[in-house]
Each structure stands twice: as structure tokens, then as C-alpha cells.
Short mmCIF file of N, CA and C in Angstrom, two decimals:
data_model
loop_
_atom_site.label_atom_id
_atom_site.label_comp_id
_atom_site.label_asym_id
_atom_site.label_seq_id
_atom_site.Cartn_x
_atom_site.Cartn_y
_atom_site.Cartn_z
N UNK A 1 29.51 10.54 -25.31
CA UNK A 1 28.19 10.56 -24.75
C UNK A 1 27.49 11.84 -25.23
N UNK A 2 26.01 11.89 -25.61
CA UNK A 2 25.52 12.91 -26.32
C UNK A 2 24.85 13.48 -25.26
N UNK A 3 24.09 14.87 -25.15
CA UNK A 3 23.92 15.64 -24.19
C UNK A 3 22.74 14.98 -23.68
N UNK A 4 21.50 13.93 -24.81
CA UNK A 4 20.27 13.38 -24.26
C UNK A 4 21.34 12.37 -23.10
N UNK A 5 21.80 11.53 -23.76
CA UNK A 5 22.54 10.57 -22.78
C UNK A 5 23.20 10.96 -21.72
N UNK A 6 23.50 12.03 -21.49
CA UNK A 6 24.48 12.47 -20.44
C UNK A 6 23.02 13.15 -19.42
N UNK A 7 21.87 13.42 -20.08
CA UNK A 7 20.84 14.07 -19.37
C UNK A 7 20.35 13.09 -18.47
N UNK A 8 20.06 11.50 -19.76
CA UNK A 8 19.14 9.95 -18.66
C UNK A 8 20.29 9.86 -18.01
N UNK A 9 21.22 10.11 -17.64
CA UNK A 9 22.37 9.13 -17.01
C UNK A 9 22.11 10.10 -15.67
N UNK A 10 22.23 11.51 -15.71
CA UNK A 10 22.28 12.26 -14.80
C UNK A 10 20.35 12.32 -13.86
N UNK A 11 19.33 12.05 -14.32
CA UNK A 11 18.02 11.76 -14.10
C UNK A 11 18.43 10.30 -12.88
N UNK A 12 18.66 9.25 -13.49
CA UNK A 12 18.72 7.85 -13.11
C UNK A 12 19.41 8.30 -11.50
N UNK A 13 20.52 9.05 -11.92
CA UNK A 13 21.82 9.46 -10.33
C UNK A 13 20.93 9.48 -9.51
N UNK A 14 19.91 10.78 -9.90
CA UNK A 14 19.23 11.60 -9.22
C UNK A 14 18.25 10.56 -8.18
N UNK A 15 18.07 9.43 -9.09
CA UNK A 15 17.03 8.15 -8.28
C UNK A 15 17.73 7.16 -7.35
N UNK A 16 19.31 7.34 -7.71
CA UNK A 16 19.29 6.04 -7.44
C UNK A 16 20.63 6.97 -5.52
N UNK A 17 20.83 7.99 -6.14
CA UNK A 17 22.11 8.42 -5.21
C UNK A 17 21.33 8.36 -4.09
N UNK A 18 19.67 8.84 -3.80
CA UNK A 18 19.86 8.95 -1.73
C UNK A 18 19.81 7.24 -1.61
N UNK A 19 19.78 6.29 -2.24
CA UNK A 19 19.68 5.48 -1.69
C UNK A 19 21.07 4.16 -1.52
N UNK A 20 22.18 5.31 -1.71
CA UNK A 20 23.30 4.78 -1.59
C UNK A 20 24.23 4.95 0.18
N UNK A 21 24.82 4.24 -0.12
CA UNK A 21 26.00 4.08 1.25
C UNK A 21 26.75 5.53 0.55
N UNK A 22 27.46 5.69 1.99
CA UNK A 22 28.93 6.54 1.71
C UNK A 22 29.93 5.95 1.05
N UNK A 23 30.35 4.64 0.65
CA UNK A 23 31.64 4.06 0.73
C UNK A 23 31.27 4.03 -1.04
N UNK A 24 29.74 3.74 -1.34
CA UNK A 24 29.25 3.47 -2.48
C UNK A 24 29.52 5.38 -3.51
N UNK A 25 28.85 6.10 -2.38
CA UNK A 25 28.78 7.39 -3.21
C UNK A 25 30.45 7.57 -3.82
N UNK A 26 31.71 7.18 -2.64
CA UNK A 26 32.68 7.13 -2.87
C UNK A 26 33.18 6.48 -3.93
N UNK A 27 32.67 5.62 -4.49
CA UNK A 27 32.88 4.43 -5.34
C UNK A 27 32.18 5.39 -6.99
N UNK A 28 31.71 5.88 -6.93
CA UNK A 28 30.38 5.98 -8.32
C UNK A 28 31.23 7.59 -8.61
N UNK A 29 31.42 8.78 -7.35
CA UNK A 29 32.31 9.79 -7.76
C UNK A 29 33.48 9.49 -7.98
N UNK A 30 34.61 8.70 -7.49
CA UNK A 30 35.66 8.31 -8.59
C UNK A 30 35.52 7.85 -9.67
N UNK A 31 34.52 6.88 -9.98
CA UNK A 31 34.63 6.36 -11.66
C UNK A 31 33.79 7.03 -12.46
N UNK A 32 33.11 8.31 -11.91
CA UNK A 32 32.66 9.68 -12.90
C UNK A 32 33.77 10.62 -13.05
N UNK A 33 34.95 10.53 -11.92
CA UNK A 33 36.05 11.46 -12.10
C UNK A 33 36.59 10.82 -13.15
N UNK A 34 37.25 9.56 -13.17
CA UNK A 34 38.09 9.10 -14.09
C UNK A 34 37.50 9.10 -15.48
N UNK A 35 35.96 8.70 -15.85
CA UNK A 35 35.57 8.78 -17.17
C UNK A 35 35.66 10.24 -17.22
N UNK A 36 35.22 11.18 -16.14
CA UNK A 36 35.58 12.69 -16.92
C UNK A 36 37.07 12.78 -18.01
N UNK A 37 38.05 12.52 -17.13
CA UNK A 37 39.48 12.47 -16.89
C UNK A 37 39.59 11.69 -18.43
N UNK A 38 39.32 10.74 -18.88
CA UNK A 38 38.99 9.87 -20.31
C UNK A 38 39.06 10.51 -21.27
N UNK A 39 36.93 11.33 -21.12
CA UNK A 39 36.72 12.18 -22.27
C UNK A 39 37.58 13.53 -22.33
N UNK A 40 37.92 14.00 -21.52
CA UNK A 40 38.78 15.30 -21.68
C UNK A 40 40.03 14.58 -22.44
N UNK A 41 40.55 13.86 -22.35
CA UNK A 41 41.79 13.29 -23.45
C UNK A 41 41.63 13.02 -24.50
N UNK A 42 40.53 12.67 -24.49
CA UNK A 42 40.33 12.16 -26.11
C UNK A 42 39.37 13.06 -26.85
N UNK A 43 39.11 14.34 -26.38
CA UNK A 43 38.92 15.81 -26.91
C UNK A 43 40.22 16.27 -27.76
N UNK A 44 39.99 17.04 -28.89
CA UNK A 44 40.82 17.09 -29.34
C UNK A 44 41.38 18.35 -28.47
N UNK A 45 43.02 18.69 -28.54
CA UNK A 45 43.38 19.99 -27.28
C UNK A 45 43.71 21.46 -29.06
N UNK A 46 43.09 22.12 -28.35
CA UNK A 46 43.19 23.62 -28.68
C UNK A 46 44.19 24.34 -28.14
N UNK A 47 45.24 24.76 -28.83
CA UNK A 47 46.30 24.94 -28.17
C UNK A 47 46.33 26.85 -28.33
N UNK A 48 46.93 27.55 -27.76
CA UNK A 48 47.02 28.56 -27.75
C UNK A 48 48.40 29.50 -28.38
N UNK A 49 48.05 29.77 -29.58
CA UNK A 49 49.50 29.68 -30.55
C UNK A 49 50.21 31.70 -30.16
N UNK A 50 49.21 32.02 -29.16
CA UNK A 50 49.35 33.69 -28.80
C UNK A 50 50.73 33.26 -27.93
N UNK A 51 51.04 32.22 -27.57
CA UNK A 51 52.16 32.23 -26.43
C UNK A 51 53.80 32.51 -27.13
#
């Protein structure tokens, strides 16, 4: 996701979150945790070769 896309995606939240349930907000922050959880894996890892 590119930073414009990650900007409309985060705009849209902004419209659509007060008009959500609790069970819903519950629902939309786990499957932003898990796609976080996604892209961080499939980042390449930088490893720290000082150890």
C-alpha cells in the first residue's frame, strides 16, 4: 500500500468510524492488526550483524 493509499484509506476511517458499533470497531481493529502483522512479514528483515 503506497503512502497516498494508506492516506484515502485512513480519511474514509475517519468518516465512516463514529458511525460504527463497538463489536464492529472490534471487528475493523483486528483485521488492521492482522494486515499490519502481513506487511511487516513480507518487509524484507534487517538483521543486526553487531551481535
Amino acid at each position: 500500500m503506497t503512502d497516498a493509499e494508506a492516506e484515502t484509506l485512513r480519511l474514509q476511517l475517519l468518516e465512516i468510524i463514529p458511525r460504527l458499533r463497538r463489536h464492529q470497531l472490534l471487528d475493523l481493529a483486528d483485521t488492521l492488526h492482522e494486515a499490519a502483522r502481513e506487511r511487516r512479514g513480507a518487509e524484507p528483515r534487517h538483521f543486526d550483524l553487531r551481535v
